[in-house]
């Protein structure tokens, strides 16, 4: 069976769809009131369902639907003795995600004498019917489907009419009626249909066919499709829009030697050039036109890269050994990729490109020593090409809280610039990906742009012989890695350990700015404009009663002679809230140059918790407050610790250890 996606966007009353749905309605009834409807004449082969299935009619449930959703209803009927009932499942129902299927005839019917599909319908609760239509026999080969989405149903019997886009072509139609609906609530409900048939109403007039006006691009030998075709009808004085398959239309190409169009709306791309596709619905011209630009594929190959192999991490290039890439088109992207050979050189060809995900999540790339990303790009449309890099952070997982990403856009006016229909060599400085922060755990490269077809080659990270010197106001190297055993640590922030939850590293009430920065692939907290910074764990206070020290690495470019740096711990007490008294307690320790505070070096603070004498308890620690005379401070490896088991009996001493950069702790 052919699977149809039944869930569609909802259209609520009072919005733009209200008039459309009102026009779709012919009349309403309570019980069996027929006074608002003239008796209908039913030509042969009009019946789909009166009190039973029409002649030769069958029902086929859509794939993924609740297959037993359809039943014959004997109580809630509009007229006669029976109606159709669809049981729409709740979203959590394991038997299917929606109710729906197609009613089709064994023998094709001639529907050319009718102008509408009509039916009476109601719901057990006010609901929006996702889709109703004709022309789909659930075989996968239907030529003339037409549909109307988001039809409002009430609890009263109401008659509806779906205009047939072009009855004259429906001379051999097997797909007679389709319904599909997914619950918009947490529970399911029932839909009822009765007197489902084809009629010639005579009140459906002024058809206005439409094809979307847009410009598309492709390559010689490829195929495109005209989509989004619709017909707008005047039904009882109000416009109703029906989505109609391209097969209802007759298409014309302004230049068939460039692009020829088939009856089903598929366009064959013959040779380079431009063609305009227009359409007719019967004898009525359709509004809109499709402009098709056709190019030839690349006739040459990009230059062979010359960067020494020892300075390269290659994803795809004949010139180097490539690292492992999990996929060149992730499951979640919207693109097709193929390996093609141009003049003996393999390249990646992306077509139908909206965005493509290139993933190396199983083996993350550490590009901290690299300075640039190299990509050779060939595109038909150079107006916009985007490259995004994604770093999964130290936990190596997406969504772990430490993910970082940045996207840059190149075009004709950018540096570097790109041109259409030629190979463009892009050497992109990794510093340009400013939002990335770190590039020690790169996991994804995502491309997108204006052209639906692009070719890529020689994708690699590389470093220059003379990388830019580091900013002298920033640490040239990360803080030394701590060596305390994880079992003896409660970490607030460190790549070496699993951190507990911290609500904020800069509370609303503080006077400081904070950001995450990468130092040679290691993330640190950078405080600027520091007067006092509030680090809060108020939603889940911390029990440090089993710990003996608070440790933190700091680095500052500011002069420390005569300056002070202060560390305060605050315990909210057993009630776990700040109440300005009661069981709250706090203590602040002040550090100066005489204690080891220094400029331009990582300084390790290893503060015995016994020195925080004003702290009455430490079972409910909720705040860490940093303050002092230093305007800029880098912070890393902030955690509580206890001595290793063999040293647990040693008397703790107050110490502020200052380790030169590069020495082990």
XYZ file of C-alpha atoms in Angstrom:
665
model
C 0.000 0.000 0.000
C 1.098 3.552 -0.612
C 1.779 5.480 2.561
C 0.311 8.972 2.734
C 1.358 11.539 5.307
C -1.930 12.489 6.861
C -0.968 15.109 9.436
C -1.150 18.588 7.930
C -1.151 22.148 9.213
C -4.317 23.128 11.057
C -6.400 26.074 9.940
C -8.556 27.545 12.675
C -11.808 29.425 12.348
C -11.528 33.177 12.009
C -8.290 33.016 9.981
C -7.783 33.093 6.218
C -9.197 29.584 5.899
C -12.564 30.442 7.400
C -14.071 31.768 4.166
C -12.740 28.816 2.198
C -14.278 26.296 4.525
C -17.542 28.182 4.580
C -17.650 28.088 0.792
C -16.917 24.375 0.858
C -20.068 23.848 2.922
C -23.327 23.481 1.022
C -25.751 23.142 3.918
C -26.201 21.926 7.465
C -28.779 19.704 9.037
C -29.892 18.532 12.422
C -31.299 15.046 12.208
C -32.941 14.543 8.810
C -33.826 18.104 7.800
C -33.568 18.110 3.976
C -35.360 21.392 3.313
C -32.129 23.224 2.444
C -31.165 20.759 -0.305
C -32.971 20.124 -3.564
C -33.411 16.467 -4.479
C -30.324 15.274 -6.322
C -30.317 13.367 -9.554
C -27.911 10.448 -9.385
C -26.618 9.410 -12.796
C -25.256 5.886 -13.169
C -21.901 5.292 -11.444
C -22.403 8.252 -9.092
C -22.715 6.268 -5.871
C -19.793 5.754 -3.489
C -21.754 5.109 -0.288
C -25.436 5.396 0.514
C -26.411 2.596 2.897
C -23.609 0.379 1.638
C -20.599 0.543 -0.651
C -21.410 1.457 -4.241
C -21.081 -1.106 -7.049
C -17.612 -2.674 -7.231
C -16.234 -0.362 -4.526
C -13.394 -1.338 -2.181
C -11.502 0.370 0.646
C -7.716 0.251 1.145
C -6.158 1.677 4.318
C -3.066 3.849 3.939
C 0.243 2.508 5.211
C 0.926 3.578 8.790
C -2.756 4.203 9.500
C -5.045 2.421 11.939
C -6.100 -0.352 9.568
C -9.368 -1.103 11.378
C -10.412 2.552 11.657
C -13.293 2.195 9.147
C -16.602 0.605 10.118
C -20.268 0.750 9.122
C -22.303 2.886 11.537
C -25.964 1.950 12.155
C -27.002 4.575 14.711
C -25.368 7.912 13.830
C -26.637 8.190 10.239
C -27.722 11.146 8.152
C -30.243 9.308 6.007
C -31.229 5.701 5.517
C -29.861 2.885 7.648
C -26.071 3.212 7.577
C -23.144 5.619 7.425
C -19.354 5.361 7.310
C -17.524 5.786 10.614
C -13.790 6.448 10.947
C -12.295 6.016 14.419
C -9.439 8.520 14.583
C -6.861 7.142 17.049
C -5.264 9.063 19.889
C -1.640 10.074 19.165
C -0.451 7.417 21.620
C -2.502 4.607 20.033
C -0.092 1.799 19.019
C -2.485 0.556 16.323
C -1.734 3.475 13.984
C -0.862 7.147 13.825
C -3.956 8.259 11.898
C -7.147 7.033 10.243
C -7.403 7.031 6.487
C -7.501 5.247 3.191
C -8.793 5.260 -0.377
C -12.116 4.061 -1.781
C -11.557 2.678 -5.273
C -13.550 0.852 -7.903
C -12.630 -2.445 -9.546
C -13.865 -1.050 -12.850
C -12.925 2.493 -13.850
C -15.769 5.024 -13.863
C -16.521 7.879 -16.225
C -16.831 10.973 -14.037
C -16.797 13.513 -16.852
C -20.493 14.276 -16.416
C -20.081 15.502 -12.829
C -18.542 18.656 -11.392
C -18.185 17.734 -7.699
C -17.710 15.018 -5.137
C -20.313 15.617 -2.406
C -20.886 14.098 1.009
C -22.543 14.717 4.353
C -20.224 14.629 7.357
C -20.021 15.283 11.084
C -17.631 14.529 13.959
C -18.160 13.378 17.527
C -16.386 16.588 18.572
C -15.405 19.709 16.676
C -12.416 18.661 14.565
C -10.362 19.552 11.514
C -10.301 16.858 8.829
C -6.733 16.758 7.550
C -7.486 15.653 4.015
C -10.322 14.693 1.686
C -9.951 14.058 -2.015
C -10.408 12.006 -5.164
C -8.232 10.349 -7.780
C -6.063 8.276 -5.434
C -6.622 4.537 -5.724
C -3.726 3.745 -3.329
C -1.835 1.960 -6.110
C 0.986 4.461 -6.489
C 0.108 5.062 -10.152
C -2.823 7.484 -9.793
C -2.760 10.188 -12.497
C -5.437 12.628 -11.355
C -5.436 13.096 -7.584
C -7.089 16.225 -6.196
C -7.475 17.155 -2.556
C -8.670 19.679 -0.033
C -6.858 19.975 3.317
C -7.980 21.214 6.732
C -11.751 20.939 6.488
C -13.583 22.042 9.660
C -16.205 19.574 10.881
C -18.797 20.205 13.571
C -21.034 17.829 15.510
C -23.953 18.580 13.122
C -24.492 16.870 9.796
C -23.251 19.222 7.053
C -23.016 18.762 3.294
C -19.697 19.456 1.551
C -18.624 19.582 -2.088
C -15.155 19.069 -3.544
C -14.991 20.600 -7.060
C -13.496 18.341 -9.740
C -10.553 20.262 -11.284
C -11.261 19.203 -14.911
C -14.060 16.616 -15.267
C -13.376 16.011 -18.971
C -10.168 14.072 -18.188
C -11.821 11.781 -15.621
C -13.185 9.280 -18.131
C -11.452 6.233 -16.609
C -11.046 6.913 -12.905
C -10.728 4.260 -10.200
C -9.810 6.462 -7.227
C -13.164 7.806 -6.028
C -12.821 9.065 -2.450
C -10.057 9.416 0.120
C -10.053 10.469 3.760
C -7.117 10.947 6.137
C -7.053 12.444 9.623
C -4.800 12.440 12.684
C -6.146 13.575 16.030
C -5.429 17.157 17.013
C -6.178 16.283 20.637
C -4.633 13.945 23.205
C -7.582 11.607 22.671
C -9.225 10.191 19.571
C -12.680 10.831 18.132
C -15.076 9.594 15.415
C -15.835 10.952 11.930
C -19.065 10.101 10.110
C -19.807 10.253 6.359
C -23.068 9.579 4.531
C -24.497 9.975 1.024
C -21.037 10.083 -0.562
C -21.466 10.528 -4.311
C -20.628 12.482 -7.463
C -23.037 15.193 -8.608
C -23.393 17.908 -11.195
C -24.313 20.877 -9.012
C -24.097 23.635 -11.606
C -23.072 26.143 -8.926
C -19.302 25.565 -9.278
C -18.069 28.206 -11.729
C -15.139 30.391 -12.793
C -12.184 27.977 -12.549
C -8.854 29.834 -12.196
C -5.888 27.480 -12.558
C -2.558 28.451 -10.987
C 1.030 27.218 -11.174
C 3.576 28.794 -8.785
C 5.787 31.450 -10.364
C 9.351 30.506 -9.496
C 12.788 29.910 -10.975
C 14.512 26.532 -10.764
C 17.907 25.295 -11.905
C 19.208 21.972 -13.110
C 21.753 20.222 -15.272
C 21.610 18.750 -18.729
C 20.225 15.218 -18.524
C 18.311 15.877 -15.312
C 14.587 16.017 -14.585
C 12.498 18.548 -12.682
C 8.804 18.533 -11.787
C 6.137 21.210 -11.909
C 4.576 21.243 -8.444
C 2.079 23.232 -6.415
C -0.606 23.267 -9.120
C -4.040 24.444 -7.938
C -7.466 25.464 -9.200
C -9.569 28.174 -7.553
C -13.354 27.854 -7.989
C -16.266 30.136 -7.229
C -18.605 28.017 -5.093
C -21.774 29.812 -4.093
C -19.982 33.156 -4.366
C -16.871 32.259 -2.362
C -13.468 31.073 -3.597
C -12.428 27.487 -2.867
C -8.888 26.304 -3.684
C -8.305 22.679 -4.682
C -4.837 21.140 -4.931
C -4.807 19.436 -8.337
C -2.161 17.120 -9.788
C -0.088 18.484 -12.710
C -1.709 15.832 -14.935
C -4.885 17.935 -15.067
C -2.909 20.656 -16.881
C -1.489 20.981 -20.392
C 2.034 22.428 -20.295
C 3.995 24.344 -22.914
C 7.728 25.062 -23.007
C 8.932 28.299 -24.580
C 12.039 26.439 -25.773
C 11.516 22.664 -26.096
C 15.080 22.206 -27.339
C 16.238 23.389 -23.895
C 13.491 21.957 -21.658
C 10.643 19.693 -22.742
C 7.663 19.034 -20.487
C 5.653 15.803 -20.285
C 1.889 15.484 -19.637
C 2.509 14.599 -15.979
C 4.459 17.834 -15.415
C 7.934 16.283 -15.465
C 10.500 18.443 -17.266
C 13.403 16.939 -19.215
C 16.501 19.154 -19.240
C 17.882 18.855 -22.773
C 20.668 21.414 -23.208
C 22.041 24.579 -21.549
C 19.783 27.597 -21.687
C 16.579 29.020 -20.243
C 12.979 28.009 -20.872
C 9.650 29.186 -19.472
C 6.929 26.647 -18.681
C 3.299 27.802 -18.858
C 0.070 25.831 -18.515
C -3.601 25.551 -19.466
C -6.450 23.848 -17.628
C -8.571 22.746 -20.546
C -9.036 25.991 -22.467
C -8.299 28.251 -19.481
C -4.773 29.729 -19.187
C -3.136 29.166 -15.807
C -1.702 32.075 -13.867
C 2.015 31.849 -13.130
C 5.027 30.460 -14.969
C 8.040 28.310 -14.175
C 11.437 29.563 -15.355
C 13.987 26.791 -15.866
C 17.721 27.528 -16.048
C 19.826 24.642 -17.346
C 23.587 24.346 -17.074
C 26.165 21.799 -18.096
C 28.084 19.907 -15.387
C 31.719 20.874 -14.735
C 34.050 20.130 -17.620
C 37.268 20.466 -15.607
C 38.579 19.606 -12.149
C 39.835 21.795 -9.292
C 43.566 22.397 -8.778
C 45.503 19.755 -6.863
C 46.122 21.084 -3.320
C 49.745 21.667 -2.326
C 49.560 21.918 1.475
C 52.005 19.412 3.047
C 50.234 16.278 4.263
C 51.555 16.717 7.817
C 49.631 20.001 8.038
C 46.292 18.539 6.884
C 43.291 16.692 8.332
C 41.425 15.569 5.202
C 37.765 14.614 4.910
C 37.744 14.080 1.133
C 40.653 14.503 -1.270
C 42.722 12.370 -3.636
C 45.790 14.280 -2.474
C 45.669 13.036 1.146
C 44.650 10.126 3.337
C 41.117 10.850 4.538
C 39.854 10.431 8.090
C 36.672 8.441 8.659
C 33.422 10.208 7.747
C 30.212 8.491 8.911
C 27.970 9.944 6.220
C 28.005 12.560 3.484
C 24.216 12.950 3.685
C 22.691 12.487 7.143
C 19.228 10.999 7.652
C 17.907 14.346 8.854
C 19.098 16.418 5.875
C 17.361 17.391 2.636
C 19.752 16.531 -0.163
C 20.929 13.733 -2.427
C 24.630 12.967 -2.801
C 26.513 10.879 -5.353
C 30.148 10.096 -6.060
C 30.891 11.113 -9.643
C 34.114 11.162 -11.648
C 35.215 14.218 -13.626
C 38.225 13.667 -15.884
C 39.317 10.781 -13.681
C 38.915 12.779 -10.463
C 36.261 11.689 -7.892
C 34.066 14.501 -6.529
C 30.910 14.745 -4.419
C 27.804 15.864 -6.315
C 24.902 17.217 -4.252
C 21.514 17.574 -5.941
C 18.096 18.651 -4.628
C 20.136 20.512 -2.023
C 18.282 22.342 0.714
C 20.830 21.456 3.403
C 23.206 18.504 3.722
C 24.698 17.078 6.891
C 28.219 15.633 6.721
C 28.847 13.745 9.965
C 31.913 12.289 11.682
C 30.262 11.749 15.063
C 31.787 8.310 15.708
C 35.316 9.736 15.414
C 35.354 13.424 16.338
C 37.969 15.669 14.753
C 40.362 17.709 16.871
C 41.186 20.712 14.683
C 42.626 22.885 17.455
C 46.019 23.012 15.731
C 44.483 23.830 12.337
C 43.981 27.378 11.075
C 41.784 26.987 7.954
C 39.084 24.918 6.260
C 39.682 24.273 2.544
C 36.788 23.497 0.166
C 36.730 23.417 -3.636
C 33.206 24.358 -4.782
C 31.463 24.349 -8.176
C 27.952 25.820 -8.295
C 25.421 27.031 -10.847
C 24.179 29.807 -8.559
C 26.867 31.714 -6.667
C 24.538 34.126 -4.886
C 24.638 32.265 -1.578
C 26.577 29.276 -0.210
C 26.724 28.464 3.511
C 29.085 26.292 5.556
C 28.429 25.449 9.207
C 30.790 23.698 11.617
C 29.418 22.006 14.743
C 31.471 20.991 17.801
C 29.818 18.515 20.203
C 31.974 19.571 23.160
C 33.918 17.461 25.626
C 31.041 15.016 26.175
C 31.131 14.148 22.460
C 27.340 14.040 22.235
C 24.770 16.264 20.557
C 22.553 18.126 23.008
C 24.883 17.672 25.961
C 24.850 21.366 26.829
C 28.357 22.130 25.574
C 27.630 22.038 21.826
C 28.863 24.990 19.754
C 28.330 25.928 16.104
C 28.887 28.733 13.631
C 27.855 29.291 10.016
C 29.475 31.548 7.440
C 28.082 32.617 4.064
C 30.089 33.216 0.907
C 28.943 34.838 -2.332
C 30.110 37.087 -5.158
C 30.863 39.961 -2.773
C 32.405 38.010 0.101
C 36.046 37.291 0.913
C 36.777 34.791 -0.450
C 34.270 35.317 -3.262
C 32.638 32.692 -5.468
C 31.601 32.714 -9.127
C 29.060 30.545 -10.959
C 29.935 27.673 -13.302
C 33.589 27.457 -12.298
C 35.648 25.880 -9.541
C 36.051 28.140 -6.503
C 38.857 27.508 -4.019
C 37.766 28.502 -0.513
C 40.368 28.798 2.248
C 38.258 29.817 5.230
C 40.027 30.933 8.442
C 38.703 28.907 11.354
C 38.796 32.088 13.418
C 35.952 33.304 11.173
C 33.741 30.672 12.830
C 33.585 32.884 15.916
C 30.579 31.219 17.557
C 32.305 27.849 17.501
C 34.308 28.615 20.646
C 36.151 25.306 20.528
C 37.139 23.028 17.667
C 38.536 20.123 19.631
C 35.449 17.921 19.121
C 34.162 18.716 15.615
C 31.314 16.393 14.631
C 29.395 17.944 11.725
C 29.877 20.052 8.615
C 26.577 21.328 7.186
C 26.230 22.921 3.747
C 23.332 24.796 2.155
C 22.797 27.525 -0.403
C 20.926 28.953 -3.346
C 21.886 26.317 -5.916
C 20.140 22.926 -5.756
C 23.205 21.327 -7.371
C 26.795 21.759 -6.198
C 30.038 19.812 -6.598
C 32.610 19.559 -3.793
C 36.203 18.342 -3.721
C 39.299 18.638 -1.531
C 37.584 19.198 1.804
C 40.184 19.398 4.547
C 41.425 21.329 7.562
C 44.961 22.678 7.378
C 47.396 24.891 9.221
C 49.611 27.606 7.818
C 53.365 27.653 8.409
C 53.113 30.793 10.560
C 49.843 30.778 12.486
C 48.606 34.051 13.873
C 50.116 34.799 17.294
C 47.701 34.553 20.208
C 46.203 37.644 21.731
C 48.597 38.660 24.536
C 45.606 39.495 26.709
C 44.381 35.874 26.515
C 45.949 32.743 28.019
C 48.255 31.184 25.404
C 47.615 27.718 26.853
C 44.788 26.128 28.819
C 44.950 25.513 32.537
C 46.838 22.352 33.539
C 44.585 19.304 33.715
C 43.627 18.319 37.270
C 44.580 14.869 38.536
C 42.182 14.356 41.450
C 40.250 11.113 41.140
C 36.701 11.617 39.877
C 35.360 9.767 42.936
C 36.877 12.482 45.149
C 35.430 15.439 43.224
C 32.190 17.418 42.899
C 32.767 19.458 39.751
C 31.086 22.715 38.784
C 33.091 23.276 35.600
C 35.889 21.129 34.190
C 36.567 19.119 31.052
C 38.180 16.504 33.300
C 34.999 15.592 35.194
C 31.241 15.319 34.868
C 29.764 18.609 36.081
C 26.751 19.025 38.348
C 23.958 21.339 37.220
C 24.736 25.042 37.610
C 21.761 27.379 37.150
C 23.820 30.351 35.998
C 27.413 31.536 35.794
C 26.288 35.165 35.928
C 23.191 35.849 38.024
C 20.732 38.605 37.152
C 21.763 40.566 40.235
C 25.531 40.544 39.592
C 27.791 43.073 37.843
C 29.856 41.091 35.350
C 29.824 39.631 31.839
C 30.694 35.997 31.158
C 31.270 33.926 28.024
C 32.640 30.513 27.132
C 35.927 30.731 25.230
C 38.185 28.066 23.759
C 41.870 27.989 24.626
C 43.647 25.445 22.427
C 40.485 23.350 22.345
C 39.755 23.634 26.067
C 36.703 25.637 27.158
C 37.076 28.178 29.975
C 34.820 30.844 31.504
C 35.926 34.398 30.699
C 34.653 37.119 33.037
C 34.943 40.740 31.898
C 33.794 43.991 33.511
C 34.000 42.045 36.752
C 32.770 43.800 39.862
C 31.099 40.766 41.392
C 29.791 37.621 39.659
C 27.115 35.341 41.075
C 27.344 31.632 40.256
C 24.159 29.924 41.447
C 23.080 26.350 42.197
C 19.805 27.335 43.830
C 17.518 24.860 42.048
C 19.597 21.957 43.371
C 21.861 22.942 46.242
C 25.183 21.150 46.637
C 26.208 18.979 49.582
C 29.970 19.449 50.054
C 30.048 18.084 53.602
C 32.290 15.227 52.451
C 34.751 17.552 50.713
C 37.775 19.286 52.251
C 38.857 21.887 49.634
C 37.528 24.187 46.949
C 39.766 24.308 43.897
C 39.719 26.699 40.939
C 42.225 27.770 38.249
C 42.248 31.480 37.357
C 44.191 33.597 34.825
C 44.139 37.382 34.514
C 45.887 39.894 32.242
C 45.405 42.606 34.876
C 48.071 43.890 37.225
C 47.843 41.977 40.504
C 50.255 44.041 42.613
C 48.065 45.657 45.238
C 44.956 43.925 43.860
C 42.611 41.520 45.625
C 40.554 38.576 44.367
C 37.711 37.328 46.555
C 35.878 33.996 46.716
C 32.646 33.714 48.715
C 30.615 30.572 49.448
C 26.959 30.824 50.533
C 24.922 28.020 52.173
C 21.107 28.427 52.176
C 20.628 26.078 55.120
C 18.250 23.166 55.541
C 15.266 25.053 54.085
C 17.194 25.432 50.818
C 16.122 29.039 50.220
C 17.694 32.443 50.697
C 15.795 34.269 53.424
C 18.348 36.854 54.525
C 18.869 35.223 57.874
C 17.569 32.180 59.599
C 19.854 29.315 58.633
C 21.725 31.078 55.779
C 25.498 31.401 56.255
C 28.419 32.614 54.147
C 32.124 33.392 54.221
C 34.515 35.182 51.875
C 38.249 34.525 51.404
C 40.500 37.287 50.021
C 43.613 36.507 47.959
C 46.460 38.902 47.136
C 49.832 38.840 45.395
C 51.441 37.723 48.643
C 49.198 34.648 48.513
C 50.332 33.806 44.987
C 47.997 35.945 42.851
C 49.865 36.715 39.590
C 49.447 38.316 36.167
C 49.604 36.324 32.916
C 49.863 32.914 34.582
C 47.430 30.220 35.558
C 47.056 30.329 39.325
C 45.627 27.353 41.141
C 43.432 28.148 44.128
C 43.235 25.206 46.526
C 41.281 26.595 49.465
C 40.573 24.482 52.563
C 36.878 24.681 53.340
C 37.845 25.010 56.998
C 39.105 28.520 56.144
C 35.507 29.566 55.360
C 34.904 29.964 59.087
C 31.678 31.943 58.729
C 30.100 29.092 56.793
C 28.000 27.361 59.455
C 27.306 24.378 57.197
C 28.095 23.218 53.689
C 25.321 20.671 53.086
C 23.226 23.195 51.110
C 25.714 25.320 49.140
C 23.800 27.526 46.694
C 26.108 30.344 45.578
C 29.731 30.989 44.645
C 30.509 34.712 44.350
C 33.676 36.073 42.725
C 34.715 39.708 43.158
C 37.712 41.978 43.681
C 39.895 44.395 41.748
C 40.518 42.343 38.588
C 38.493 43.413 35.543
C 39.110 40.272 33.461
C 39.430 36.772 34.887
C 39.501 33.389 33.157
C 38.149 30.486 35.231
C 38.596 26.746 34.729
C 38.502 23.532 36.764
C 36.179 24.812 39.496
C 35.336 21.971 41.855
C 35.194 20.714 45.430
C 37.562 17.902 46.333
C 38.662 15.661 49.141
C 42.099 14.056 49.636
C 42.759 10.624 48.204
C 42.122 7.801 50.658
C 45.760 7.422 51.644
C 46.032 11.136 52.400
C 42.662 11.550 54.038
C 44.173 11.715 57.525
C 46.621 14.484 56.637
C 45.910 17.828 58.255
C 44.539 20.233 55.621
C 46.588 23.388 55.194
C 45.605 26.714 53.682
C 47.367 26.972 50.325
C 47.087 28.940 47.131
C 49.249 27.025 44.699
C 50.560 28.997 41.725
C 51.809 26.625 39.038
C 53.693 27.958 35.988
C 51.979 27.133 32.695
C 52.795 23.677 31.465
C 53.734 22.093 34.797
C 51.630 19.225 36.030
C 49.534 19.862 39.119
